[in-house]
């Protein structure tokens, strides 16, 4: 998709999002350049939400203003590396993700403060406490289904049960290289697989294997792990070549 078609599609999608979700957003800006992620080599930032707050005794659209940025060059870089890249889907995913950051700023509540909230949920998970299953999605979206929470990167894969059971291994792509890990014994509703070796920086990389079902709706309703089959395991990755 060339720049002009991308900009036109992005503005169309932006305008179709209900106005109540864009309250306090001054507009959408589309840049030509690719924005390399500051911490992760070979990774690009697709979008940003730049927010400014003005002095007031309360937070709202009049005091919290944001601009949403999309980087066409980053989309193009990912599309060149992945022949299955869906431009329209990723425009939608990126816009709604960045608008959520704006809405979290409007909420002015600690439990909705993006990365801070994800870090809190990470701690609760590691301590064996209840945690929000999709907490990692509050982090920075750095690619299709890829989220960064400080120095931890979560790569989400959705699986049908039958496909998972028939797979020989689990493959994924990171920084332009393809890798494979052994097939986990179970899928569950959600399975966090920490890659403990075989992949360069960042030091913490996890695959999040998600059963294709209504688990996300149930997770949003409960915000707890109760009723969900959640598993955690470690794996060593094996490099299998450059991504196509």
Tab-separated table of C-alpha atoms in Angstrom:
chain	number	residue	atom	x	y	z
A	1	UNK	CA	0.000	0.000	0.000
A	2	UNK	CA	1.576	3.318	-1.042
A	3	UNK	CA	1.668	6.350	1.250
A	4	UNK	CA	-1.365	8.144	-0.190
A	5	UNK	CA	-3.556	5.029	-0.083
A	6	UNK	CA	-2.364	4.351	3.472
A	7	UNK	CA	-3.139	7.886	4.635
A	8	UNK	CA	-6.587	7.784	3.023
A	9	UNK	CA	-7.410	4.414	4.627
A	10	UNK	CA	-6.109	5.512	8.029
A	11	UNK	CA	-8.224	8.688	8.013
A	12	UNK	CA	-11.293	6.765	6.888
A	13	UNK	CA	-10.913	4.270	9.738
A	14	UNK	CA	-10.168	7.058	12.225
A	15	UNK	CA	-13.342	8.944	11.277
A	16	UNK	CA	-15.447	5.771	11.512
A	17	UNK	CA	-14.489	5.218	15.149
A	18	UNK	CA	-17.353	6.615	17.285
A	19	UNK	CA	-16.722	10.218	18.292
A	20	UNK	CA	-17.027	9.469	22.011
A	21	UNK	CA	-13.825	7.416	21.771
A	22	UNK	CA	-12.053	10.309	20.040
A	23	UNK	CA	-13.135	12.993	22.514
A	24	UNK	CA	-10.070	15.035	23.373
A	25	UNK	CA	-8.075	13.823	20.350
A	26	UNK	CA	-6.976	16.736	18.179
A	27	UNK	CA	-6.398	14.592	15.141
A	28	UNK	CA	-4.421	11.976	13.268
A	29	UNK	CA	-0.976	12.580	11.803
A	30	UNK	CA	0.583	10.171	9.301
A	31	UNK	CA	4.381	10.160	8.852
A	32	UNK	CA	6.258	8.658	5.931
A	33	UNK	CA	9.291	7.517	7.899
A	34	UNK	CA	9.834	4.197	9.593
A	35	UNK	CA	10.324	4.556	13.333
A	36	UNK	CA	12.718	1.967	14.706
A	37	UNK	CA	11.953	0.864	18.235
A	38	UNK	CA	14.418	2.508	20.661
A	39	UNK	CA	15.209	-0.704	22.582
A	40	UNK	CA	14.565	-3.644	20.248
A	41	UNK	CA	16.741	-4.025	17.097
A	42	UNK	CA	14.841	-4.826	13.912
A	43	UNK	CA	11.496	-3.821	15.446
A	44	UNK	CA	9.427	-0.825	14.367
A	45	UNK	CA	6.909	1.358	16.165
A	46	UNK	CA	3.656	1.483	14.193
A	47	UNK	CA	1.860	4.203	16.106
A	48	UNK	CA	2.031	6.599	19.032
A	49	UNK	CA	-0.365	8.584	21.192
A	50	UNK	CA	1.176	11.919	22.168
A	51	UNK	CA	-0.731	13.328	25.144
A	52	UNK	CA	-0.452	16.657	26.922
A	53	UNK	CA	-2.224	17.601	30.135
A	54	UNK	CA	-3.126	21.132	31.187
A	55	UNK	CA	-3.455	22.301	34.814
A	56	UNK	CA	-6.845	21.529	36.282
A	57	UNK	CA	-8.408	19.992	39.381
A	58	UNK	CA	-9.849	17.193	37.225
A	59	UNK	CA	-8.965	15.285	34.097
A	60	UNK	CA	-11.158	15.401	31.008
A	61	UNK	CA	-11.213	16.190	27.265
A	62	UNK	CA	-10.737	19.898	28.028
A	63	UNK	CA	-7.496	19.324	29.970
A	64	UNK	CA	-6.075	16.162	28.352
A	65	UNK	CA	-5.400	16.518	24.634
A	66	UNK	CA	-3.827	13.904	22.385
A	67	UNK	CA	-2.625	13.435	18.834
A	68	UNK	CA	-2.440	9.969	17.281
A	69	UNK	CA	0.559	9.281	15.037
A	70	UNK	CA	0.951	6.497	12.475
A	71	UNK	CA	4.261	5.667	10.780
A	72	UNK	CA	3.676	4.433	7.230
A	73	UNK	CA	7.320	3.448	6.864
A	74	UNK	CA	7.031	1.067	9.814
A	75	UNK	CA	3.989	-0.609	8.279
A	76	UNK	CA	5.854	-0.924	4.971
A	77	UNK	CA	8.886	-2.493	6.679
A	78	UNK	CA	6.698	-5.124	8.348
A	79	UNK	CA	4.764	-5.792	5.134
A	80	UNK	CA	8.010	-6.422	3.236
A	81	UNK	CA	9.043	-9.023	5.821
A	82	UNK	CA	5.637	-10.736	6.030
A	83	UNK	CA	3.678	-11.604	2.860
A	84	UNK	CA	0.545	-12.224	4.958
A	85	UNK	CA	0.607	-8.710	6.436
A	86	UNK	CA	-2.920	-7.252	6.396
A	87	UNK	CA	-2.638	-3.475	6.018
A	88	UNK	CA	-6.272	-2.685	6.829
A	89	UNK	CA	-6.391	-4.911	9.891
A	90	UNK	CA	-3.162	-3.468	11.273
A	91	UNK	CA	-4.316	0.116	10.689
A	92	UNK	CA	-7.443	-0.661	12.714
A	93	UNK	CA	-5.512	-2.457	15.463
A	94	UNK	CA	-2.966	0.333	15.785
A	95	UNK	CA	-5.500	3.166	15.814
A	96	UNK	CA	-7.710	1.538	18.430
A	97	UNK	CA	-4.668	0.662	20.549
A	98	UNK	CA	-3.422	4.264	20.537
A	99	UNK	CA	-6.896	5.642	21.241
A	100	UNK	CA	-7.084	3.349	24.252
A	101	UNK	CA	-3.965	5.040	25.607
A	102	UNK	CA	-5.778	8.377	25.286
A	103	UNK	CA	-8.855	7.048	27.074
A	104	UNK	CA	-6.653	5.713	29.865
A	105	UNK	CA	-5.197	9.203	30.271
A	106	UNK	CA	-8.715	10.605	30.522
A	107	UNK	CA	-9.659	8.007	33.140
A	108	UNK	CA	-6.846	9.251	35.409
A	109	UNK	CA	-6.876	6.028	37.403
A	110	UNK	CA	-3.748	4.084	38.333
A	111	UNK	CA	-5.208	0.739	37.265
A	112	UNK	CA	-5.687	2.002	33.713
A	113	UNK	CA	-2.301	3.625	33.270
A	114	UNK	CA	-1.023	1.571	30.375
A	115	UNK	CA	2.426	0.150	30.982
A	116	UNK	CA	2.241	0.864	34.717
A	117	UNK	CA	-0.875	-1.282	34.934
A	118	UNK	CA	0.777	-4.035	32.898
A	119	UNK	CA	3.822	-3.966	35.193
A	120	UNK	CA	1.577	-4.299	38.229
A	121	UNK	CA	-0.210	-7.258	36.678
A	122	UNK	CA	3.153	-8.828	35.767
A	123	UNK	CA	4.201	-8.654	39.417
A	124	UNK	CA	0.920	-10.200	40.535
A	125	UNK	CA	1.324	-13.026	38.036
A	126	UNK	CA	4.897	-13.774	39.157
A	127	UNK	CA	3.764	-13.740	42.792
A	128	UNK	CA	1.045	-16.298	42.066
A	129	UNK	CA	-1.765	-13.780	42.653
A	130	UNK	CA	-4.844	-13.148	40.528
A	131	UNK	CA	-4.034	-11.147	37.407
A	132	UNK	CA	-5.772	-9.809	34.321
A	133	UNK	CA	-5.164	-12.450	31.595
A	134	UNK	CA	-4.602	-9.948	28.786
A	135	UNK	CA	-2.565	-7.493	30.873
A	136	UNK	CA	0.274	-7.376	28.330
A	137	UNK	CA	-2.029	-5.662	25.838
A	138	UNK	CA	-1.807	-2.509	27.966
A	139	UNK	CA	1.838	-2.235	26.873
A	140	UNK	CA	3.234	-0.607	23.755
A	141	UNK	CA	2.067	-2.277	20.560
A	142	UNK	CA	5.241	-2.746	18.501
A	143	UNK	CA	3.878	-5.058	15.816
A	144	UNK	CA	0.915	-7.277	14.873
A	145	UNK	CA	0.079	-9.090	18.099
A	146	UNK	CA	3.375	-7.960	19.704
A	147	UNK	CA	3.389	-5.889	22.889
A	148	UNK	CA	6.265	-4.446	24.938
A	149	UNK	CA	6.011	-3.948	28.692
A	150	UNK	CA	9.282	-2.270	29.665
A	151	UNK	CA	11.925	-4.897	28.729
A	152	UNK	CA	9.459	-7.753	28.308
A	153	UNK	CA	7.983	-8.566	24.913
A	154	UNK	CA	4.811	-10.636	24.482
A	155	UNK	CA	4.032	-12.247	21.127
A	156	UNK	CA	0.409	-13.370	20.866
A	157	UNK	CA	-0.644	-16.344	18.735
A	158	UNK	CA	-4.224	-17.559	18.392
A	159	UNK	CA	-4.724	-21.306	17.885
A	160	UNK	CA	-7.604	-23.585	17.089
A	161	UNK	CA	-7.437	-26.641	19.325
A	162	UNK	CA	-7.228	-29.069	16.391
A	163	UNK	CA	-4.408	-27.118	14.725
A	164	UNK	CA	-2.477	-26.926	17.985
A	165	UNK	CA	-2.748	-30.663	18.578
A	166	UNK	CA	-1.484	-31.436	15.061
A	167	UNK	CA	1.435	-28.976	15.095
A	168	UNK	CA	4.966	-30.379	15.383
A	169	UNK	CA	6.288	-27.209	16.996
A	170	UNK	CA	5.489	-23.538	17.525
A	171	UNK	CA	7.101	-21.086	15.136
A	172	UNK	CA	7.506	-17.339	15.519
A	173	UNK	CA	9.436	-14.449	14.019
A	174	UNK	CA	11.520	-11.932	15.927
A	175	UNK	CA	13.667	-9.132	14.453
A	176	UNK	CA	13.627	-10.634	10.969
A	177	UNK	CA	14.608	-14.160	12.043
A	178	UNK	CA	12.420	-17.256	12.299
A	179	UNK	CA	12.485	-19.531	15.340
A	180	UNK	CA	10.797	-22.668	16.599
A	181	UNK	CA	10.139	-24.042	20.072
A	182	UNK	CA	9.039	-27.553	21.073
A	183	UNK	CA	5.328	-28.197	21.141
A	184	UNK	CA	3.897	-27.503	24.631
A	185	UNK	CA	1.933	-30.355	26.155
A	186	UNK	CA	-1.235	-28.308	26.652
A	187	UNK	CA	-2.830	-25.205	25.166
A	188	UNK	CA	-5.429	-24.266	27.755
A	189	UNK	CA	-7.293	-21.008	27.317
A	190	UNK	CA	-4.044	-19.109	27.616
A	191	UNK	CA	-0.471	-20.410	27.771
A	192	UNK	CA	2.493	-18.139	28.551
A	193	UNK	CA	5.710	-19.658	27.149
A	194	UNK	CA	8.858	-17.855	28.273
A	195	UNK	CA	11.772	-18.145	25.841
A	196	UNK	CA	14.715	-18.753	28.167
A	197	UNK	CA	17.425	-19.212	25.518
A	198	UNK	CA	18.102	-19.168	21.794
A	199	UNK	CA	16.884	-15.637	21.005
A	200	UNK	CA	18.943	-12.415	21.287
A	201	UNK	CA	17.760	-9.265	23.058
A	202	UNK	CA	15.407	-8.415	24.627
A	203	UNK	CA	16.243	-10.574	27.651
A	204	UNK	CA	12.583	-11.436	28.286
A	205	UNK	CA	10.476	-12.777	25.430
A	206	UNK	CA	7.222	-14.682	25.878
A	207	UNK	CA	4.843	-16.318	23.463
A	208	UNK	CA	1.216	-16.069	24.509
A	209	UNK	CA	-0.714	-18.965	22.996
A	210	UNK	CA	-4.424	-18.181	23.007
A	211	UNK	CA	-7.174	-20.694	22.347
A	212	UNK	CA	-9.505	-19.389	19.641
A	213	UNK	CA	-12.673	-19.094	21.704
A	214	UNK	CA	-14.568	-16.601	23.800
A	215	UNK	CA	-11.858	-16.441	26.456
A	216	UNK	CA	-11.185	-12.730	25.842
A	217	UNK	CA	-14.818	-11.808	26.383
A	218	UNK	CA	-14.873	-13.814	29.598
A	219	UNK	CA	-11.581	-12.228	30.648
A	220	UNK	CA	-12.925	-8.735	30.096
A	221	UNK	CA	-15.999	-9.595	32.150
A	222	UNK	CA	-14.160	-11.062	35.113
A	223	UNK	CA	-10.712	-9.407	34.888
A	224	UNK	CA	-9.574	-12.459	36.843
A	225	UNK	CA	-8.077	-15.828	36.024
A	226	UNK	CA	-11.000	-17.653	37.667
A	227	UNK	CA	-12.701	-19.956	35.176
A	228	UNK	CA	-9.823	-19.847	32.684
A	229	UNK	CA	-7.253	-22.582	32.148
A	230	UNK	CA	-3.972	-20.643	32.234
A	231	UNK	CA	-0.597	-22.354	31.870
A	232	UNK	CA	3.006	-21.198	32.068
A	233	UNK	CA	6.142	-22.942	30.802
A	234	UNK	CA	9.719	-22.317	29.635
A	235	UNK	CA	11.211	-23.164	26.250
A	236	UNK	CA	14.487	-22.919	24.350
A	237	UNK	CA	14.151	-21.522	20.824
A	238	UNK	CA	15.913	-22.903	17.759
A	239	UNK	CA	16.692	-20.535	14.899
A	240	UNK	CA	15.448	-21.823	11.551
A	241	UNK	CA	16.446	-18.946	9.256
A	242	UNK	CA	15.392	-15.543	7.998
A	243	UNK	CA	11.691	-14.703	7.923
A	244	UNK	CA	10.096	-14.764	4.498
